[in-house]
Amino acid sequence: MERSTIVRVHEGLHARPATRFVKLAKSFESEVEIIKSGKAASAKSAVKLMLLAVKENDEVTIRTSGADEIEAVEALIGYLENPLSGMVEDAAPAEPQPSAGDTLRDEPSKAQAFAEDIAGALKGVAASEGYAVGAAFPHFPAVIKPESRTLSPAEIEPELQRFAEAVETVQARMNASLASDTLSGNDRGIVAALRDIAADDELRDGVAAEIRGGSDAVSAVIAASSRIAAEFGKVDDPYLNARADDVHSVGRQICLALLGQSDASLEDIPDGAILIADDIGAWDLARAPLKRIGGIVCGQGGATSHIAIIARSHGIPAILGMGARIEQLRDAREVAIDGHRGQAVANPEGKVLADFRSRIEEAAREREALKAFRDSTPRRADGTIIEIAANLGSLEEIEAALDAGAMGVGLFRTELLFMRHMHLPSEDMQAETYSALAKAFAPYPVIVRTLDIGGDKPISGIEFPEEENPFLGWRGIRMCLDRPDIFKPQLRALLRAAVHGNVKVMLPMVADIEEIRRTRALVETCKTELAAENIAFGDFQLGVMIETPAAVLVAPMLAKESAFFSIGTNDLTQYIMAADRLNPTVARLNDVSNAAVMMAIEMTARAGREAGIMVGMCGEAAGRPDLIPEFIRMGLTELSMSPASIQRAKKCVMDLGK
Ligand code: PEP
Ligand code: MG
C-alpha cells in the first residue's frame, strides 16, 4: 500500500516530530517505509528517518505492508499533513524551584579582599568575586578505554548480551530522569530524543555487526556511533548536523554503562559545594542547579569567558584558568575560595578558615545594607538619570534582576536560547521569549542583542568552519548577515515582540558601517513581509555594540546611523590589547582599566555625545565600583551588569551625586 503527500510538519521531520512519527509507525504491526527522492528508510527508526532529512514542503511516499497497512498509511499521512491533530504533547512539568541552599558564599566586595596572598593558596584568574567555603565536588569526565581485542567466536553471544544490557541500563536511567520532575520542558525533549537514539535499530544493528565481526562491545559502540554521527554531519541541514553530538553522547553513555562507570552529574551537586572541574560547557553550567553551587574552580577559562559571566550573574564566586593546578584540588575534602584575588585553598583550617568565615559574614552584612538602594533612581550631579540595568541570558533570570532593582535590561544575550535547544529556536518561540522579557520590564527598555555566536560560543545547529583564529573569524553580525535564514526569524521575532514593550536591538561585533546598513535593510524587508502576512509588529531602535577597535575609530560615523551605543568591554579589551579573553597567561593585559582601553571608551563616549545618542556599557566593567565614577565622568548614562552587582552600582553612582 503506497500513498504520497506533501509534508506540512513545521521545520521538517527532525527531533520531536521524528520521535512522534516513529512512535506512531511503531504502533502498527505492518512494515512501514518512508521514501523521499527515491531513497527509502524504515519509518520505525528515528535515526534512519532523520538521515533522510525530510523538510517541510518535501514530497514523500509512505509504503506499508502487513495486516494493518491501510490504517498505518492513513495515520502516518494524516500526521504528515496535519501534525498537530491527534498528537498529545508530552506534558512538561513546571520548572523546578531549587532550594535556596545553605551556601556559605557572599556578595562581591572589593573592600574585603585579603590584602596579602593566602599562604599555600593555589592561584588562578579571579573570575567572579566573593568568598566561599564548601565541600569539594570534583567534576571530571570519565575516560573511556576500550579493550581493543578480537573476540573469540564463543565470546560473541555473551558480548551481544552485555551490549543489550548496557542499552537497557542507559534507557532506564533516561526514563528515570524523564519520570522525575527535575527536568524543564526543553530538557525533557533532549533526554527523550537521546533515549530514542539509544533504542534505535540503526545503532543496535551497527553495534551488533561490529561485535559479530569480533570487536569488543565498547569498541563496537564507538565505531557504530561514530559512523552514524559522521552521516549526520554530512547531511545538508544544520539541525540534523547537530544530531551528530547526540549520537556521540548516547554512544558515550552506553560505553560508560559497559565499563560500569558514570560521568559525575552536576545535578548531584550538594548545597554549597565548590565545583572543581577542568572545563565546563557554558550550557552545562547554565542548566545546572546554580542556586546550590557555592563556588567554582576551573582549569580553563578567563575572567570574561561565559562561565565567568554565568557565575557572576548568579553571584557565585569563581576562579578560572587554574591550568594543571586544578589537579591539586581534585582530592580535596573542602575548598575555600577567594574570588576577589583568584585564590583557592584545599582543606582550609585554623586562622585561614576563621578568616574566610568572618569575611563571608561581613559580606552578608554588606549585602543587607545594600538592599536599601534597590528602588533608588541614581542621578548624575546635573540630574540626568543613570540607568542601572541587568545583563541576562534567559527568562529564568528575570526575577533575580527585578529583585535587585534593575532599571531594564542592557544586554539580553540570545545565544543561550540557541544553545539550549536541539535545533534552532523557531521565530514563534523567539517572539514569545522576547515578548515575555519586554513585558516583565516595561516601561524600562530591554536591549536584545542579536545572535552572537562563534569565537568561544559555538552552538549545535550551525556548522562553523574550522578557523585558525575564531575570535577574528566568522562570528556575531558577520555570521548573521551571511545566514539570513537564521537572522531574519530573529529580527521578525523582535519586531513582533516590540508590540509588548520597549524593545531595543543591538548588533554585536560591528566593525564596518555596512553591517548596520545591511541589517537595517533586512529589518525593512522583515516589516514588509510581516505586514503582507498580517502579523502584528512594532518598531525598535537599532544600536551597535562597540567592541572592536574599528568600531571605536569610526564611532563618529556609526553614531550618525545608530540609535545608541553599548560598549562591550569584554571583547573591546581583548581586541584593543590583543590579549585573548580566555587565555589566563595574558590575563594581566586583559584588563579594562588599561589606559588604551579607557581611551577607547572615552573616544566612543565623545562620539556618542556629539551625535546626541545614548552611550551605555554592557561589558563586565560596567559593574566595577572603581571604574564607575570614570564612566559617569565620560558621559555614559546606562550601565548594564550582572544582577548581583546592581545595588552596589546604584550606591556608587548616588555617592557621586552627593
Ligand atoms: C562584551 O564583549 O563586552 C559583551 C558584553 O559581550 P560578550 O561578553 O557576550 O561577548
Ligand atoms: Mg562581546
CSV table of N, CA and C in Angstrom, one decimal, residues 493-619:
chain,number,residue,atom,x,y,z
A,493,ALA,N,11.0,38.1,14.9
A,493,ALA,CA,10.6,37.9,16.3
A,493,ALA,C,10.7,39.1,17.1
A,494,LEU,N,11.8,39.9,16.9
A,494,LEU,CA,12.0,41.1,17.7
A,494,LEU,C,11.0,42.2,17.3
A,495,LEU,N,10.7,42.3,16.0
A,495,LEU,CA,9.6,43.2,15.6
A,495,LEU,C,8.3,42.9,16.2
A,496,ARG,N,8.0,41.6,16.3
A,496,ARG,CA,6.7,41.1,16.9
A,496,ARG,C,6.7,41.4,18.4
A,497,ALA,N,7.8,41.2,19.0
A,497,ALA,CA,7.9,41.5,20.5
A,497,ALA,C,7.8,43.0,20.8
A,498,ALA,N,8.2,43.8,19.9
A,498,ALA,CA,8.2,45.3,20.1
A,498,ALA,C,6.8,45.8,20.4
A,499,VAL,N,5.7,45.0,20.0
A,499,VAL,CA,4.4,45.4,20.4
A,499,VAL,C,4.1,45.4,21.9
A,500,HIS,N,4.9,44.6,22.6
A,500,HIS,CA,4.6,44.3,24.0
A,500,HIS,C,5.4,45.1,25.0
A,501,GLY,N,6.3,46.0,24.5
A,501,GLY,CA,7.1,46.8,25.5
A,501,GLY,C,8.2,47.6,24.8
A,502,ASN,N,9.2,48.0,25.5
A,502,ASN,CA,10.2,48.9,25.0
A,502,ASN,C,11.4,48.1,24.5
A,503,VAL,N,11.3,47.5,23.3
A,503,VAL,CA,12.4,46.7,22.8
A,503,VAL,C,13.4,47.5,22.0
A,504,LYS,N,14.7,47.3,22.4
A,504,LYS,CA,15.7,47.9,21.5
A,504,LYS,C,16.6,46.7,21.1
A,505,VAL,N,17.3,46.9,20.0
A,505,VAL,CA,18.0,45.8,19.4
A,505,VAL,C,19.5,46.3,19.2
A,506,MET,N,20.5,45.5,19.5
A,506,MET,CA,21.8,45.9,19.2
A,506,MET,C,22.6,44.8,18.5
A,507,LEU,N,23.6,45.2,17.7
A,507,LEU,CA,24.3,44.2,16.9
A,507,LEU,C,25.7,44.0,17.5
A,508,PRO,N,26.1,42.8,17.6
A,508,PRO,CA,27.4,42.5,18.2
A,508,PRO,C,28.5,42.5,17.2
A,509,MET,N,29.8,42.8,17.6
A,509,MET,CA,31.0,42.7,16.8
A,509,MET,C,31.0,43.5,15.5
A,510,VAL,N,30.3,44.7,15.6
A,510,VAL,CA,30.3,45.5,14.4
A,510,VAL,C,31.7,46.1,14.2
A,511,ALA,N,32.1,46.0,12.9
A,511,ALA,CA,33.4,46.6,12.6
A,511,ALA,C,33.4,47.5,11.4
A,512,ASP,N,32.2,47.6,10.8
A,512,ASP,CA,32.1,48.3,9.5
A,512,ASP,C,30.7,48.8,9.4
A,513,ILE,N,30.6,50.0,8.9
A,513,ILE,CA,29.2,50.7,8.9
A,513,ILE,C,28.2,49.9,8.0
A,514,GLU,N,28.8,49.2,7.0
A,514,GLU,CA,27.9,48.5,6.1
A,514,GLU,C,27.0,47.5,6.9
A,515,GLU,N,27.6,47.0,8.0
A,515,GLU,CA,26.9,45.9,8.8
A,515,GLU,C,25.6,46.5,9.3
A,516,ILE,N,25.6,47.7,9.8
A,516,ILE,CA,24.3,48.2,10.3
A,516,ILE,C,23.4,48.6,9.2
A,517,ARG,N,24.0,49.1,8.1
A,517,ARG,CA,23.1,49.4,6.9
A,517,ARG,C,22.4,48.2,6.4
A,518,ARG,N,23.2,47.1,6.2
A,518,ARG,CA,22.6,45.9,5.7
A,518,ARG,C,21.6,45.3,6.7
A,519,THR,N,21.8,45.4,8.0
A,519,THR,CA,20.8,44.9,8.9
A,519,THR,C,19.5,45.8,8.8
A,520,ARG,N,19.7,47.1,8.7
A,520,ARG,CA,18.5,47.9,8.6
A,520,ARG,C,17.7,47.5,7.4
A,521,ALA,N,18.4,47.3,6.3
A,521,ALA,CA,17.6,46.9,5.1
A,521,ALA,C,16.9,45.6,5.3
A,522,LEU,N,17.5,44.7,6.0
A,522,LEU,CA,16.9,43.4,6.3
A,522,LEU,C,15.7,43.6,7.2
A,523,VAL,N,15.8,44.5,8.2
A,523,VAL,CA,14.7,44.8,9.1
A,523,VAL,C,13.5,45.3,8.3
A,524,GLU,N,13.8,46.2,7.3
A,524,GLU,CA,12.7,46.7,6.4
A,524,GLU,C,12.0,45.6,5.7
A,525,THR,N,12.8,44.7,5.1
A,525,THR,CA,12.2,43.5,4.4
A,525,THR,C,11.3,42.7,5.4
A,526,CYS,N,11.8,42.5,6.6
A,526,CYS,CA,11.0,41.8,7.5
A,526,CYS,C,9.7,42.5,7.8
A,527,LYS,N,9.7,43.8,7.9
A,527,LYS,CA,8.5,44.5,8.2
A,527,LYS,C,7.5,44.4,7.0
A,528,THR,N,8.0,44.5,5.8
A,528,THR,CA,7.2,44.3,4.6
A,528,THR,C,6.5,42.9,4.6
A,529,GLU,N,7.3,42.0,5.0
A,529,GLU,CA,6.8,40.6,5.0
A,529,GLU,C,5.7,40.4,6.0
A,530,LEU,N,6.0,40.9,7.2
A,530,LEU,CA,5.1,40.8,8.3
A,530,LEU,C,3.8,41.4,8.0
A,531,ALA,N,3.9,42.6,7.4
A,531,ALA,CA,2.7,43.4,7.0
A,531,ALA,C,1.9,42.5,6.0
A,532,ALA,N,2.6,42.0,5.0
A,532,ALA,CA,1.9,41.2,4.0
A,532,ALA,C,1.2,40.0,4.6
A,533,GLU,N,1.8,39.4,5.7
A,533,GLU,CA,1.3,38.2,6.3
A,533,GLU,C,0.3,38.6,7.4
A,534,ASN,N,0.0,39.9,7.5
A,534,ASN,CA,-1.0,40.3,8.6
A,534,ASN,C,-0.6,39.9,10.0
A,535,ILE,N,0.7,40.0,10.2
A,535,ILE,CA,1.2,39.7,11.6
A,535,ILE,C,1.5,41.0,12.3
A,536,ALA,N,1.0,41.2,13.5
A,536,ALA,CA,1.2,42.4,14.2
A,536,ALA,C,2.7,42.6,14.6
A,537,PHE,N,3.2,43.8,14.4
A,537,PHE,CA,4.6,44.1,14.8
A,537,PHE,C,4.7,45.5,15.2
A,538,GLY,N,5.8,45.8,15.9
A,538,GLY,CA,6.1,47.2,16.3
A,538,GLY,C,7.4,47.6,15.7
A,539,ASP,N,8.1,48.6,16.3
A,539,ASP,CA,9.3,49.0,15.8
A,539,ASP,C,10.3,49.0,16.9
A,540,PHE,N,11.6,49.0,16.6
A,540,PHE,CA,12.6,49.1,17.7
A,540,PHE,C,13.8,50.0,17.2
A,541,GLN,N,14.4,50.6,18.2
A,541,GLN,CA,15.6,51.3,18.0
A,541,GLN,C,16.7,50.3,17.7
A,542,LEU,N,17.6,50.7,16.7
A,542,LEU,CA,18.7,49.8,16.4
A,542,LEU,C,20.0,50.4,16.8
A,543,GLY,N,20.7,49.8,17.6
A,543,GLY,CA,22.0,50.3,18.1
A,543,GLY,C,23.2,49.3,17.8
A,544,VAL,N,24.4,49.8,18.1
A,544,VAL,CA,25.5,48.8,17.9
A,544,VAL,C,26.3,48.7,19.2
A,545,MET,N,26.9,47.5,19.3
A,545,MET,CA,27.9,47.3,20.4
A,545,MET,C,29.2,47.8,19.9
A,546,ILE,N,29.9,48.5,20.8
A,546,ILE,CA,31.2,48.9,20.4
A,546,ILE,C,32.2,48.0,21.1
A,547,GLU,N,32.7,47.0,20.3
A,547,GLU,CA,33.6,46.0,20.9
A,547,GLU,C,34.7,45.7,20.0
A,548,THR,N,34.9,46.4,18.9
A,548,THR,CA,36.1,46.2,18.1
A,548,THR,C,36.8,47.6,18.0
A,549,PRO,N,38.1,47.5,17.8
A,549,PRO,CA,38.9,48.8,17.7
A,549,PRO,C,38.3,49.6,16.4
A,550,ALA,N,37.9,48.8,15.4
A,550,ALA,CA,37.4,49.5,14.2
A,550,ALA,C,36.2,50.3,14.5
A,551,ALA,N,35.3,49.8,15.4
A,551,ALA,CA,34.1,50.5,15.7
A,551,ALA,C,34.4,51.8,16.5
A,552,VAL,N,35.4,51.7,17.4
A,552,VAL,CA,35.8,52.9,18.1
A,552,VAL,C,36.3,54.0,17.1
A,553,LEU,N,37.1,53.5,16.2
A,553,LEU,CA,37.7,54.5,15.3
A,553,LEU,C,36.7,55.2,14.4
A,554,VAL,N,35.6,54.4,14.0
A,554,VAL,CA,34.6,55.0,13.1
A,554,VAL,C,33.3,55.4,13.9
A,555,ALA,N,33.5,55.4,15.3
A,555,ALA,CA,32.3,55.7,16.1
A,555,ALA,C,31.6,57.0,15.7
A,556,PRO,N,32.3,58.1,15.3
A,556,PRO,CA,31.5,59.3,14.8
A,556,PRO,C,30.6,59.0,13.6
A,557,MET,N,31.1,58.1,12.7
A,557,MET,CA,30.2,57.8,11.6
A,557,MET,C,29.1,56.8,12.0
A,558,LEU,N,29.5,55.8,12.8
A,558,LEU,CA,28.4,54.9,13.3
A,558,LEU,C,27.3,55.6,14.1
A,559,ALA,N,27.8,56.6,14.9
A,559,ALA,CA,26.8,57.4,15.7
A,559,ALA,C,25.7,58.0,14.9
A,560,LYS,N,26.0,58.4,13.6
A,560,LYS,CA,25.0,59.0,12.8
A,560,LYS,C,24.0,58.0,12.3
A,561,GLU,N,24.3,56.7,12.4
A,561,GLU,CA,23.4,55.8,11.8
A,561,GLU,C,22.9,54.8,12.9
A,562,SER,N,23.2,55.0,14.2
A,562,SER,CA,22.8,54.1,15.2
A,562,SER,C,21.9,54.9,16.2
A,563,ALA,N,21.0,54.2,16.8
A,563,ALA,CA,20.2,54.9,17.8
A,563,ALA,C,20.9,55.0,19.2
A,564,PHE,N,21.8,54.1,19.4
A,564,PHE,CA,22.6,54.1,20.7
A,564,PHE,C,23.8,53.3,20.5
A,565,PHE,N,24.8,53.5,21.5
A,565,PHE,CA,26.0,52.6,21.6
A,565,PHE,C,25.9,51.9,22.9
A,566,SER,N,26.4,50.6,22.9
A,566,SER,CA,26.6,49.9,24.1
A,566,SER,C,28.0,49.4,24.0
A,567,ILE,N,28.9,49.8,25.0
A,567,ILE,CA,30.3,49.4,24.9
A,567,ILE,C,30.5,48.0,25.5
A,568,GLY,N,30.9,47.1,24.7
A,568,GLY,CA,31.2,45.7,25.2
A,568,GLY,C,32.6,45.6,25.6
A,569,THR,N,32.9,45.9,26.8
A,569,THR,CA,34.3,46.0,27.2
A,569,THR,C,35.0,44.6,27.3
A,570,ASN,N,34.2,43.5,27.3
A,570,ASN,CA,34.9,42.2,27.4
A,570,ASN,C,35.7,42.0,26.1
A,571,ASP,N,35.0,42.1,25.0
A,571,ASP,CA,35.6,41.9,23.7
A,571,ASP,C,36.5,43.1,23.4
A,572,LEU,N,36.0,44.3,23.7
A,572,LEU,CA,36.8,45.5,23.3
A,572,LEU,C,38.2,45.4,23.9
A,573,THR,N,38.3,45.0,25.2
A,573,THR,CA,39.6,44.8,25.9
A,573,THR,C,40.5,43.8,25.2
A,574,GLN,N,39.9,42.7,24.8
A,574,GLN,CA,40.8,41.7,24.2
A,574,GLN,C,41.3,42.1,22.8
A,575,TYR,N,40.4,42.9,22.1
A,575,TYR,CA,40.8,43.3,20.8
A,575,TYR,C,41.8,44.5,20.8
A,576,ILE,N,41.5,45.4,21.7
A,576,ILE,CA,42.5,46.6,21.8
A,576,ILE,C,43.8,46.1,22.3
A,577,MET,N,43.8,45.2,23.4
A,577,MET,CA,45.1,44.8,24.0
A,577,MET,C,45.7,43.6,23.2
A,578,ALA,N,45.0,43.1,22.2
A,578,ALA,CA,45.5,41.8,21.5
A,578,ALA,C,45.8,40.8,22.6
A,579,ALA,N,44.9,40.6,23.5
A,579,ALA,CA,45.1,39.6,24.6
A,579,ALA,C,43.8,38.8,24.7
A,580,ASP,N,43.9,37.5,24.3
A,580,ASP,CA,42.7,36.6,24.3
A,580,ASP,C,42.0,36.6,25.7
A,581,ARG,N,40.7,36.8,25.7
A,581,ARG,CA,40.0,36.8,27.0
A,581,ARG,C,39.9,35.5,27.7
A,582,LEU,N,40.2,34.4,26.9
A,582,LEU,CA,40.1,33.1,27.6
A,582,LEU,C,41.5,32.6,28.0
A,583,ASN,N,42.6,33.3,27.7
A,583,ASN,CA,43.9,32.8,27.9
A,583,ASN,C,44.4,33.4,29.3
A,584,PRO,N,44.5,32.5,30.3
A,584,PRO,CA,44.9,33.0,31.6
A,584,PRO,C,46.3,33.6,31.6
A,585,THR,N,47.2,33.1,30.7
A,585,THR,CA,48.6,33.6,30.7
A,585,THR,C,48.7,35.1,30.3
A,586,VAL,N,47.6,35.6,29.6
A,586,VAL,CA,47.7,37.1,29.3
A,586,VAL,C,46.6,37.9,30.1
A,587,ALA,N,46.2,37.3,31.2
A,587,ALA,CA,45.1,37.9,32.0
A,587,ALA,C,45.5,39.3,32.4
A,588,ARG,N,46.8,39.5,32.7
A,588,ARG,CA,47.3,40.8,33.2
A,588,ARG,C,47.0,41.9,32.2
A,589,LEU,N,47.1,41.6,30.9
A,589,LEU,CA,46.8,42.6,29.8
A,589,LEU,C,45.3,42.7,29.6
A,590,ASN,N,44.6,41.6,29.9
A,590,ASN,CA,43.2,41.7,29.6
A,590,ASN,C,42.5,42.4,30.7
A,591,ASP,N,42.8,43.7,30.9
A,591,ASP,CA,42.3,44.5,32.0
A,591,ASP,C,41.7,45.8,31.4
A,592,VAL,N,40.4,46.0,31.6
A,592,VAL,CA,39.8,47.1,31.0
A,592,VAL,C,40.4,48.5,31.5
A,593,SER,N,41.0,48.4,32.7
A,593,SER,CA,41.4,49.7,33.3
A,593,SER,C,42.8,50.2,32.6
A,594,ASN,N,43.3,49.4,31.7
A,594,ASN,CA,44.4,49.7,31.0
A,594,ASN,C,44.2,51.0,30.2
A,595,ALA,N,45.1,51.9,30.2
A,595,ALA,CA,44.9,53.3,29.5
A,595,ALA,C,44.4,53.2,28.1
A,596,ALA,N,44.9,52.2,27.4
A,596,ALA,CA,44.5,52.1,26.0
A,596,ALA,C,42.9,51.8,25.9
A,597,VAL,N,42.5,51.0,26.7
A,597,VAL,CA,41.0,50.6,26.7
A,597,VAL,C,40.2,51.8,27.2
A,598,MET,N,40.7,52.4,28.3
A,598,MET,CA,39.9,53.6,28.8
A,598,MET,C,39.9,54.7,27.8
A,599,MET,N,40.9,54.9,27.0
A,599,MET,CA,40.9,55.9,26.0
A,599,MET,C,39.9,55.6,24.9
A,600,ALA,N,39.8,54.3,24.5
A,600,ALA,CA,38.9,53.9,23.5
A,600,ALA,C,37.4,54.1,24.0
A,601,ILE,N,37.2,53.9,25.3
A,601,ILE,CA,35.9,54.1,25.9
A,601,ILE,C,35.5,55.6,25.8
A,602,GLU,N,36.5,56.4,26.2
A,602,GLU,CA,36.3,57.9,26.1
A,602,GLU,C,36.0,58.4,24.7
A,603,MET,N,36.8,57.8,23.7
A,603,MET,CA,36.5,58.3,22.3
A,603,MET,C,35.1,57.9,21.9
A,604,THR,N,34.7,56.7,22.3
A,604,THR,CA,33.3,56.3,22.0
A,604,THR,C,32.3,57.2,22.6
A,605,ALA,N,32.5,57.5,23.9
A,605,ALA,CA,31.6,58.3,24.6
A,605,ALA,C,31.5,59.7,24.0
A,606,ARG,N,32.6,60.2,23.5
A,606,ARG,CA,32.6,61.5,22.9
A,606,ARG,C,31.8,61.5,21.6
A,607,ALA,N,32.1,60.5,20.8
A,607,ALA,CA,31.4,60.4,19.5
A,607,ALA,C,29.9,60.3,19.7
A,608,GLY,N,29.5,59.6,20.7
A,608,GLY,CA,28.0,59.4,21.0
A,608,GLY,C,27.4,60.7,21.5
A,609,ARG,N,28.2,61.4,22.4
A,609,ARG,CA,27.7,62.7,22.9
A,609,ARG,C,27.5,63.7,21.8
A,610,GLU,N,28.5,63.8,20.9
A,610,GLU,CA,28.5,64.8,19.9
A,610,GLU,C,27.3,64.5,18.9
A,611,ALA,N,27.0,63.2,18.8
A,611,ALA,CA,25.8,62.9,17.9
A,611,ALA,C,24.5,62.9,18.6
A,612,GLY,N,24.6,63.1,19.9
A,612,GLY,CA,23.3,63.1,20.7
A,612,GLY,C,22.7,61.8,20.9
A,613,ILE,N,23.4,60.7,20.9
A,613,ILE,CA,22.8,59.4,21.1
A,613,ILE,C,23.2,58.9,22.5
A,614,MET,N,22.4,57.9,23.0
A,614,MET,CA,22.8,57.4,24.3
A,614,MET,C,24.0,56.5,24.2
A,615,VAL,N,24.9,56.6,25.2
A,615,VAL,CA,26.0,55.7,25.2
A,615,VAL,C,26.0,54.9,26.5
A,616,GLY,N,25.9,53.6,26.5
A,616,GLY,CA,25.9,52.8,27.7
A,616,GLY,C,27.0,51.8,27.6
A,617,MET,N,27.0,50.9,28.6
A,617,MET,CA,28.1,49.9,28.6
A,617,MET,C,27.5,48.6,29.2
A,618,CYS,N,27.8,47.5,28.5
A,618,CYS,CA,27.2,46.2,29.0
A,618,CYS,C,28.3,45.2,29.2
A,619,GLY,N,29.6,45.6,29.0
A,619,GLY,CA,30.7,44.7,29.4
A,619,GLY,C,30.8,44.5,30.9
